[in-house]
CSV table of C-alpha atoms in Angstrom, one decimal:
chain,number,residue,atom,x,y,z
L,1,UNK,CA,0.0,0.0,0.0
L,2,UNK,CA,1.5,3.6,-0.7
L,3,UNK,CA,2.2,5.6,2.2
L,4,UNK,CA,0.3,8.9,-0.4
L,5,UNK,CA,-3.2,6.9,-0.6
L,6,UNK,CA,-5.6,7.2,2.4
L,7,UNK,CA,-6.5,3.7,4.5
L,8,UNK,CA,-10.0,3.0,4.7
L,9,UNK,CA,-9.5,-0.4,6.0
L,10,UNK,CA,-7.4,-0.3,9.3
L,11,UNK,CA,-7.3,3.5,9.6
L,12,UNK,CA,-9.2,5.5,12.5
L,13,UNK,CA,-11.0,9.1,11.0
L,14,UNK,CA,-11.4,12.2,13.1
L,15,UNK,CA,-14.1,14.5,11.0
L,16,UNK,CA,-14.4,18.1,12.5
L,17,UNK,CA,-18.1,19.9,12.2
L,18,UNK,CA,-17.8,23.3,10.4
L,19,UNK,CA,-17.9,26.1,12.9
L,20,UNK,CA,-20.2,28.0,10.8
L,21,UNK,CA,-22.8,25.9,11.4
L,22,UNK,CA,-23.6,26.9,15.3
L,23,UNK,CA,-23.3,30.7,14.6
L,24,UNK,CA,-25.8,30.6,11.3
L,25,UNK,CA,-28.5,28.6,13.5
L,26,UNK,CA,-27.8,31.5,16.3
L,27,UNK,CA,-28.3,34.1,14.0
L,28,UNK,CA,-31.2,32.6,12.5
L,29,UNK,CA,-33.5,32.0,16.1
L,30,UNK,CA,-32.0,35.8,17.0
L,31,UNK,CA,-33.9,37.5,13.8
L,32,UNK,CA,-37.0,35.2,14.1
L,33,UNK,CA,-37.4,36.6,17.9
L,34,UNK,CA,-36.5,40.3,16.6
L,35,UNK,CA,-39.4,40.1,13.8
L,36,UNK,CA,-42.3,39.4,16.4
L,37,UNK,CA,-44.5,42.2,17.1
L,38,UNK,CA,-44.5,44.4,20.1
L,39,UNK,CA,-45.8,47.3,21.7
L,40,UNK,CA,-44.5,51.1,22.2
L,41,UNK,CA,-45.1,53.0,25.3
L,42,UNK,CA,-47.8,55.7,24.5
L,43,UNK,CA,-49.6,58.2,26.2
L,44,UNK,CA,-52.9,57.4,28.0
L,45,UNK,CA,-55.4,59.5,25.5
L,46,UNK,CA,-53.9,57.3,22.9
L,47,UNK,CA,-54.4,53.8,24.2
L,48,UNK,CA,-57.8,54.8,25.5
L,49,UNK,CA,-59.0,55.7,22.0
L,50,UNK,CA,-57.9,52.7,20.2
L,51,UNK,CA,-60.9,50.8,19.1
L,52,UNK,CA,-60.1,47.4,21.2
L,53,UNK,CA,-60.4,49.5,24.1
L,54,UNK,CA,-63.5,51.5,23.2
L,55,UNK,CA,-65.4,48.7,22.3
L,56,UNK,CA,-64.1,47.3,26.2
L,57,UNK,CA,-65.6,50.6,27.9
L,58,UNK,CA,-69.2,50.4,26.1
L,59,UNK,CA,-69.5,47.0,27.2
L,60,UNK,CA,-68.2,48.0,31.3
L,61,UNK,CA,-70.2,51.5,31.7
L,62,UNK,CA,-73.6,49.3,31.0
L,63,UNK,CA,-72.3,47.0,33.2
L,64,UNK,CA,-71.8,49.7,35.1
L,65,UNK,CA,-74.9,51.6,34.5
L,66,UNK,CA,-77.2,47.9,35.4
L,67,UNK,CA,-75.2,47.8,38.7
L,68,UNK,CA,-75.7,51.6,39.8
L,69,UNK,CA,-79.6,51.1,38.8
L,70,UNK,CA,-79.4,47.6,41.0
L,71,UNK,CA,-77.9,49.7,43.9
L,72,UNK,CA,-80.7,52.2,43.4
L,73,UNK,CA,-83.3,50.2,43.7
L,74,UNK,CA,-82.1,48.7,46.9
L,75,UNK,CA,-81.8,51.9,48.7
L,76,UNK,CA,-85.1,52.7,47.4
L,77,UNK,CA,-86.1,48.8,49.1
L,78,UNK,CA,-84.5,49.4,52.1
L,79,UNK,CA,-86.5,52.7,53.1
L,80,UNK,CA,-89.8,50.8,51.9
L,81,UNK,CA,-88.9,48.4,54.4
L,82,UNK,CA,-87.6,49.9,57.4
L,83,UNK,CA,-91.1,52.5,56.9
L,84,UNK,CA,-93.1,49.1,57.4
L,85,UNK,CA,-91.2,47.8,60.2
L,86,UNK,CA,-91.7,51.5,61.7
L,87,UNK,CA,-95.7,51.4,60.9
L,88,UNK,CA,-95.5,48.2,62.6
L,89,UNK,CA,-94.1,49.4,65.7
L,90,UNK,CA,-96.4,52.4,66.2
L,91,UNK,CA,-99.5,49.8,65.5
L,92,UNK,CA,-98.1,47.6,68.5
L,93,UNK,CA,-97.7,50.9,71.0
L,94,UNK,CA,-100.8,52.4,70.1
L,95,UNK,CA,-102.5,49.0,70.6
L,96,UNK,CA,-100.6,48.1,73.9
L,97,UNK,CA,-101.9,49.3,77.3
L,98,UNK,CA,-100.4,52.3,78.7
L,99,UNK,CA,-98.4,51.2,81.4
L,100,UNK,CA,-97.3,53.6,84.9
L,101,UNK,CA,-94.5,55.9,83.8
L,102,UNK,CA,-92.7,54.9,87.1
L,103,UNK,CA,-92.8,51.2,86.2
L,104,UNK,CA,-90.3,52.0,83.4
L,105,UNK,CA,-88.4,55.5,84.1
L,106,UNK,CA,-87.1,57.0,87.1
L,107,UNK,CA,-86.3,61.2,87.5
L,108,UNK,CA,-83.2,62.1,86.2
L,109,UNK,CA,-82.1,58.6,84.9
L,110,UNK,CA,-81.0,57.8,81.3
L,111,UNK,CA,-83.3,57.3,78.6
L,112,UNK,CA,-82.9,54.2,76.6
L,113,UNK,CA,-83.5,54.2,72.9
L,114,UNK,CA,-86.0,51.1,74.0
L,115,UNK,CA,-88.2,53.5,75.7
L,116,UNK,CA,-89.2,55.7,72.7
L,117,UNK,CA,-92.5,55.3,71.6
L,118,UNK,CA,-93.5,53.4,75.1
L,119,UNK,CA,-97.2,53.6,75.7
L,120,UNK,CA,-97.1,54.9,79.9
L,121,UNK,CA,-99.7,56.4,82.3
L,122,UNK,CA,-98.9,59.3,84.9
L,123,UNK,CA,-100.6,61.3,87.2
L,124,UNK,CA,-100.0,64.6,88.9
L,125,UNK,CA,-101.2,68.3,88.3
L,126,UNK,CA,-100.2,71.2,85.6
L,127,UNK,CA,-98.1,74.1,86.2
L,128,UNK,CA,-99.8,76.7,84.0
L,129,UNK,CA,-97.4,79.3,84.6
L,130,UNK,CA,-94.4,77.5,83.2
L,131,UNK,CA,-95.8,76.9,79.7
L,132,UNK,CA,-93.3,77.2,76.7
L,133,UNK,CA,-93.9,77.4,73.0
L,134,UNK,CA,-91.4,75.2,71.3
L,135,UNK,CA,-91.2,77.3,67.9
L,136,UNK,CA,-90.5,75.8,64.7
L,137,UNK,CA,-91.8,72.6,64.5
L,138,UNK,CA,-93.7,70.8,61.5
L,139,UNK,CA,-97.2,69.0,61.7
L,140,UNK,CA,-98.9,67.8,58.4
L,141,UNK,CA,-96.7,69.7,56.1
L,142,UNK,CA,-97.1,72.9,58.5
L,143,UNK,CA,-94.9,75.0,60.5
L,144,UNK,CA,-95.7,76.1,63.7
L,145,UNK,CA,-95.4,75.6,67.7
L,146,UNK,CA,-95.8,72.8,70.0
L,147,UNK,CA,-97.5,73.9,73.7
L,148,UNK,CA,-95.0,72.3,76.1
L,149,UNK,CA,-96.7,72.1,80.0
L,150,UNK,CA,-94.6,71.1,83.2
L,151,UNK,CA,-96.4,68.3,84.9
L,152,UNK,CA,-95.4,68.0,88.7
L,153,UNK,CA,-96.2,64.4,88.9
L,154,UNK,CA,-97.7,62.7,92.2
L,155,UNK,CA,-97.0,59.1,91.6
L,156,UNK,CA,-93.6,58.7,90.8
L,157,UNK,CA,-93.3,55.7,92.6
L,158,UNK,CA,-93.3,52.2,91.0
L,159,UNK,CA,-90.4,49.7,90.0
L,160,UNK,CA,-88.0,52.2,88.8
L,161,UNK,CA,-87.9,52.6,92.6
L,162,UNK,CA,-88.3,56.5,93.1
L,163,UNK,CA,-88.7,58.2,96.6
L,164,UNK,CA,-88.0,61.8,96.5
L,165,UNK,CA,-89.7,64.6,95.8
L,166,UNK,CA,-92.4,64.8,93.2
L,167,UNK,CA,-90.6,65.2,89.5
L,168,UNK,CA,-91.7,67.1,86.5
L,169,UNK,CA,-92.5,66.1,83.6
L,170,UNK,CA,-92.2,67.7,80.3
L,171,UNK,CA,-95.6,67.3,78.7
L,172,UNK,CA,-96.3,68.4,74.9
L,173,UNK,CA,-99.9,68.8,75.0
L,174,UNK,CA,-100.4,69.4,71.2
L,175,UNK,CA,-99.5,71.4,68.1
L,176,UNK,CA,-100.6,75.4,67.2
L,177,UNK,CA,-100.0,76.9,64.2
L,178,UNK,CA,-99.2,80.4,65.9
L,179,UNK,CA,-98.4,82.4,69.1
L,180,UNK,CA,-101.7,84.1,69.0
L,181,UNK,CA,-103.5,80.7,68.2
L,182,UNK,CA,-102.0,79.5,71.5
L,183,UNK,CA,-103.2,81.7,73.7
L,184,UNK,CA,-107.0,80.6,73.7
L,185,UNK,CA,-105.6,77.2,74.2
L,186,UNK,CA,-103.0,77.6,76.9
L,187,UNK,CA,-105.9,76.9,79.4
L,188,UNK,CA,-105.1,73.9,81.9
L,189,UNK,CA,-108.1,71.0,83.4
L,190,UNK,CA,-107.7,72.5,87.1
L,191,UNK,CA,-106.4,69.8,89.9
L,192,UNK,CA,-105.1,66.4,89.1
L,193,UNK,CA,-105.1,65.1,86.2
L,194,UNK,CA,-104.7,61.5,84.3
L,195,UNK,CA,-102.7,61.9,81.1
L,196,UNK,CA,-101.7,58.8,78.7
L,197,UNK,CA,-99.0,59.3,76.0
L,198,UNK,CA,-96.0,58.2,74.0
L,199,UNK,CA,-92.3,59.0,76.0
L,200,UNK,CA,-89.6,60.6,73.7
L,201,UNK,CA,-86.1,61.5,74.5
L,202,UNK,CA,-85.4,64.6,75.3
L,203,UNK,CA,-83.3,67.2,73.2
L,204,UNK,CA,-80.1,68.8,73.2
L,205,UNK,CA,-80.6,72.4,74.5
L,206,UNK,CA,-81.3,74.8,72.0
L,207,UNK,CA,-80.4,78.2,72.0
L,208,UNK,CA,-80.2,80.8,75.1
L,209,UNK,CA,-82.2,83.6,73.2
L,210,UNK,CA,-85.3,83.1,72.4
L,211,UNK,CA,-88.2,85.0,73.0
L,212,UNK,CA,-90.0,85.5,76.2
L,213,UNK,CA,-92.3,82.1,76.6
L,214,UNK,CA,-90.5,80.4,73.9
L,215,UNK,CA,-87.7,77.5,73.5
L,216,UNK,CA,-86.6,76.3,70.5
L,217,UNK,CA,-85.6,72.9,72.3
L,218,UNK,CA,-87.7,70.1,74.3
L,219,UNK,CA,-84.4,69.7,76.4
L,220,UNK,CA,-84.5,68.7,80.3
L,221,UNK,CA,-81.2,70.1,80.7
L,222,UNK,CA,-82.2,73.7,80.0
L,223,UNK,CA,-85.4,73.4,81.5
L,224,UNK,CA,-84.6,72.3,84.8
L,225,UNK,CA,-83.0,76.0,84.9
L,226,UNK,CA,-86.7,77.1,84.8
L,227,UNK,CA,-89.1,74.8,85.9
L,228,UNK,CA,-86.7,73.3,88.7
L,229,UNK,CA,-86.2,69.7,89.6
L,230,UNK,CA,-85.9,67.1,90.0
L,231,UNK,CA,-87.1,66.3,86.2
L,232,UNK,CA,-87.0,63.5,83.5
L,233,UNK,CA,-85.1,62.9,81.1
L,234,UNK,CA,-87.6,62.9,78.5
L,235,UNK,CA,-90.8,63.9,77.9
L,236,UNK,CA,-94.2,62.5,77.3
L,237,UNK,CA,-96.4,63.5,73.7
L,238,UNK,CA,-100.0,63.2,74.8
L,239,UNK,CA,-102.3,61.2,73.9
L,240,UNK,CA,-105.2,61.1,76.2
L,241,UNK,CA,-106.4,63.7,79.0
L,242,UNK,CA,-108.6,62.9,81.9
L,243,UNK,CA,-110.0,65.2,82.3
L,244,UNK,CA,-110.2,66.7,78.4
L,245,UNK,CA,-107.9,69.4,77.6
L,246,UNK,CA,-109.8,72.5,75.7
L,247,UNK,CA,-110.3,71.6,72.5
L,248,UNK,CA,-108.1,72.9,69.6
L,249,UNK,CA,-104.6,72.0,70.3
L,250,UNK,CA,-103.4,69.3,67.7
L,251,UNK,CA,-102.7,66.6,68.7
L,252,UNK,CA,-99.2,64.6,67.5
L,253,UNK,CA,-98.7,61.1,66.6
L,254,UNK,CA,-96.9,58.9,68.3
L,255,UNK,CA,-93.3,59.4,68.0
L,256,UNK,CA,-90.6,57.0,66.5
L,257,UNK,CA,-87.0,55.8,67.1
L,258,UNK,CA,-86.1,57.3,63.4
L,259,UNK,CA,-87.2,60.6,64.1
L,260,UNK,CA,-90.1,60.8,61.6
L,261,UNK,CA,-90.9,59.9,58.0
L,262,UNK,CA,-87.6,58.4,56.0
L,263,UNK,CA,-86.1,57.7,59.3
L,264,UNK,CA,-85.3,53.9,59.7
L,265,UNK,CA,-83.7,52.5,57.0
L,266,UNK,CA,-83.5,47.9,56.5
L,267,UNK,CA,-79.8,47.7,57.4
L,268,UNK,CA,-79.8,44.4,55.0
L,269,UNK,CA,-81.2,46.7,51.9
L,270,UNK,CA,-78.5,49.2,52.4
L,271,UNK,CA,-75.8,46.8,52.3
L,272,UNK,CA,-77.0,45.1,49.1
L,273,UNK,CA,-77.2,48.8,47.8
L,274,UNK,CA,-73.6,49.5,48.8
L,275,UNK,CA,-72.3,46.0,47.2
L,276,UNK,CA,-74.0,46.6,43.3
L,277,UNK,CA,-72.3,50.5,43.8
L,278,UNK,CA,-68.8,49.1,44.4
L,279,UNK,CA,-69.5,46.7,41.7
L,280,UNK,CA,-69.6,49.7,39.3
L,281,UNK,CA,-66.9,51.2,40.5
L,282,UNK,CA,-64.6,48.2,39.7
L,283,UNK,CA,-65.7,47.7,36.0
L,284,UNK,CA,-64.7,51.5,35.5
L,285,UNK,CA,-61.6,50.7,37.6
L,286,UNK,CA,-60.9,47.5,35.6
L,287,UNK,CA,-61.2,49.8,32.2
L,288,UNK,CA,-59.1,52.2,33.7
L,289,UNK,CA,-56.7,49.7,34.5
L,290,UNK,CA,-56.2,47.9,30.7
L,291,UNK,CA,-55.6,51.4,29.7
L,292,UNK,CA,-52.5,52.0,31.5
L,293,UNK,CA,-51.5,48.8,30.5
L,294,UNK,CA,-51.9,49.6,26.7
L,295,UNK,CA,-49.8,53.0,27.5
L,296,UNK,CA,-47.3,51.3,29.1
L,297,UNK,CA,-46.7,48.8,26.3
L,298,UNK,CA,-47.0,45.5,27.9
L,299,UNK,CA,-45.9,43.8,24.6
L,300,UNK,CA,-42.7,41.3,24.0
L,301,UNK,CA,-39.7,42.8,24.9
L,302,UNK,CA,-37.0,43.0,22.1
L,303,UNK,CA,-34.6,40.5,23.1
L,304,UNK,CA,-30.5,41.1,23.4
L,305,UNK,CA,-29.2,40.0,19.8
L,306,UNK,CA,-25.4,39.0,18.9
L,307,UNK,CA,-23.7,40.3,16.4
L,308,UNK,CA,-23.7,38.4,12.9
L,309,UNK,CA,-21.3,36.6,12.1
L,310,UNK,CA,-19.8,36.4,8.4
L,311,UNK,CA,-19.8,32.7,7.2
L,312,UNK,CA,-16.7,30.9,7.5
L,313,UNK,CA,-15.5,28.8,4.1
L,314,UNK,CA,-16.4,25.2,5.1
L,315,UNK,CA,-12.8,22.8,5.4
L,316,UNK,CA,-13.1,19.5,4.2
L,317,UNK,CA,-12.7,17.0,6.9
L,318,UNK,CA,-9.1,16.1,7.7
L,319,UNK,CA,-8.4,12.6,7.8
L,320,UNK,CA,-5.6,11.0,10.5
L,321,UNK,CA,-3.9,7.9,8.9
L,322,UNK,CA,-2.6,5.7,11.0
C-alpha cells in the first residue's frame, strides 16, 4: 500500500463539524425573535381611543350603568322596608296598654332608645305658669309651635324605685299653628289630672335667646333651669287627657325611634345597595386599569441579539492515517 493513498480499512478518522454551522442557526432564532410584534409606550389619551379598548368601555359603563340602577333600587327597598317595620311598631304601641311611667323611668335617669315610643300612664297636676312654646316645629306639612306644659307628677313611685320629691315632667300637649293661636288654648283642666301618652327623648338644649315664653328645644337640661327639679329625662307626647284638655290643640302622633318619616332605613337593603355600587366602581376601575397597561406597552420585549457573524469557508474534513 502507498504511504500517499488514504486507509479505509485499518485506519481510524477524526471529521471536525464546520464552525459555521452553530453561529448561522444562532443568528437565525436571534432575527425570528427580533421580527415578532410588540408594543411602544404611549400616552394614556392614545391607548384609551384605540378601538379594542372603546369597544371594552361600552361594554363596562352598561355594566356599570345595570349595577348603579341595582344599587338604586335597593336603597329605594330598604326605606320601603324599614317604613313598614316602623308602621308596625307604632301599630303595637298604640294597641298596647299604657303602662305607669314609674314602672319603666325613674327622675333624672338615662333614657334608653327602648323607651321611645313606650305607651305609659302618669298622674299629677299642671303648672300653667311655666308653659313654653317650642317654635318651629312641623305637623302635616305645617310649621308652627308645639305647647309644652310642666307636669309635677304625684306618683312617681313604681319599679323604677323613686322616693324623692315629686318630679316634672315635660308634657307636649299638642301642636298650634301660631303664638296668637296658643293663647286661647293655653288653658289647663284644674287639679289632678290622668294623662296617657308616648315618651320621647329629650333634646339637646337649644339656644339661650329666644323670645320670652318660647324655646326652641324640648331639652331637660335647659329646663330644669326654669321649671326646677328634679325632672326627666324625656318627655311625654299626649295622647289622652282625663279630664279633656280645651279643645283645639293638635294633637301629634306617636313618636318613633327614626325621628319621623324616612327615618329607619333595612340595614340588610343598604348593604345590598352599597355591594351593586362598588361593583360599578370596579368595572370603571378595571377599564381604567387595561388602559395604562396599553400605555405602558405590555408587549414582547426585544430580546438582546449577537452580532452576525460572516460565514466561514467550510474545510473538508481532515483525515488522520494511521
Amino acid at each position: 500500500m502507498s504511504e500517499s493513498e488514504p486507509s479505509t480499512a485499518s485506519g481510524t478518522t477524526a471529521a471536525t463539524v464546520p464552525d459555521g454551522a452553530a453561529h448561522t442557526a444562532g443568528a437565525a432564532g436571534a432575527a425570528s425573535s427580533a421580527s415578532e410584534p410588540r408594543r411602544e409606550p404611549t400616552t394614556l389619551l392614545r391607548a384609551a381611543v384605540r378601538p379594542r379598548l372603546l369597544v371594552v368601555l361600552i361594554v363596562l359603563l352598561g355594566m356599570a350603568a345595570l349595577c348603579a340602577r341595582l344599587g338604586v333600587w335597593q336603597l329605594d327597598r330598604a326605606e320601603q322596608r324599614g317604613a313598614q317595620v316602623e308602621r308596625r311598631q307604632v301599630a303595637a304601641q298604640e294597641a298596647a296598654a299604657p303602662g305607669p311611667l314609674g314602672d319603666v323611668l325613674a327622675p333624672q335617669e338615662s333614657f334608653g332608645g327602648n323607651l321611645v315610643g313606650e305607651h305609659v300612664r302618669v298622674r299629677g297636676r299642671y303648672e300653667p305658669a311655666g308653659q313654653l312654646l317650642v317654635a318651629d316645629r312641623v305637623l302635616d306639612g305645617r310649621v308652627g309651635y308645639l305647647v309644652l306644659t310642666p307636669l309635677r307628677v304625684s306618683d312617681a313611685g313604681g319599679r323604677a324605685g323613686w322616693t324623692g320629691a315629686d318630679p316634672v315632667l315635660p308634657v307636649v300637649r299638642g301642636w298650634v299653628a301660631s303664638p296668637a293661636d296658643a293663647r286661647a288654648l293655653l288653658t289647663v283642666p284644674d287639679g289632678e289630672v290622668t294623662v296617657t301618652g308616648h315618651l320621647q327623648s329629650s333634646e339637646a338644649s337649644g339656644s339661650a335667646d329666644s323670645p320670652p315664653g318660647q324655646t326652641d328645644a324640648v331639652s331637660s337640661a335647659q329646663l330644669v333651669n326654669t321649671w326646677g327639679g328634679p325632672i326627666y329625662s324625656g318627655y311625654l307626647v299626649l295622647a289622652q287627657s282625663q279630664p279633656a284638655q280645651p279643645a283645639g290643640l293638635a294633637l301629634l302622633g306617636p313618636p318613633t325611634l327614626g325621628g319621623g318619616e324616612g327615618g329607619n332605613w333595612n340595614v340588610q337593603n343598604l348593604a345590598y345597595a352599597f355591594q351593586w355600587w362598588i361593583f360599578a366602581g370596579f368595572a370603571l376601575f378595571l377599564w381604567l386599569r387595561m388602559v395604562r397597561d396599553e400605555a405602558a406597552g405590555d408587549g414582547i420585549a426585544e430580546p438582546a441579539t449577537e452580532p452576525a457573524v460572516a460565514d466561514k469557508p467550510q474545510q473538508r474534513p481532515s483525515v488522520d492515517v494511521l
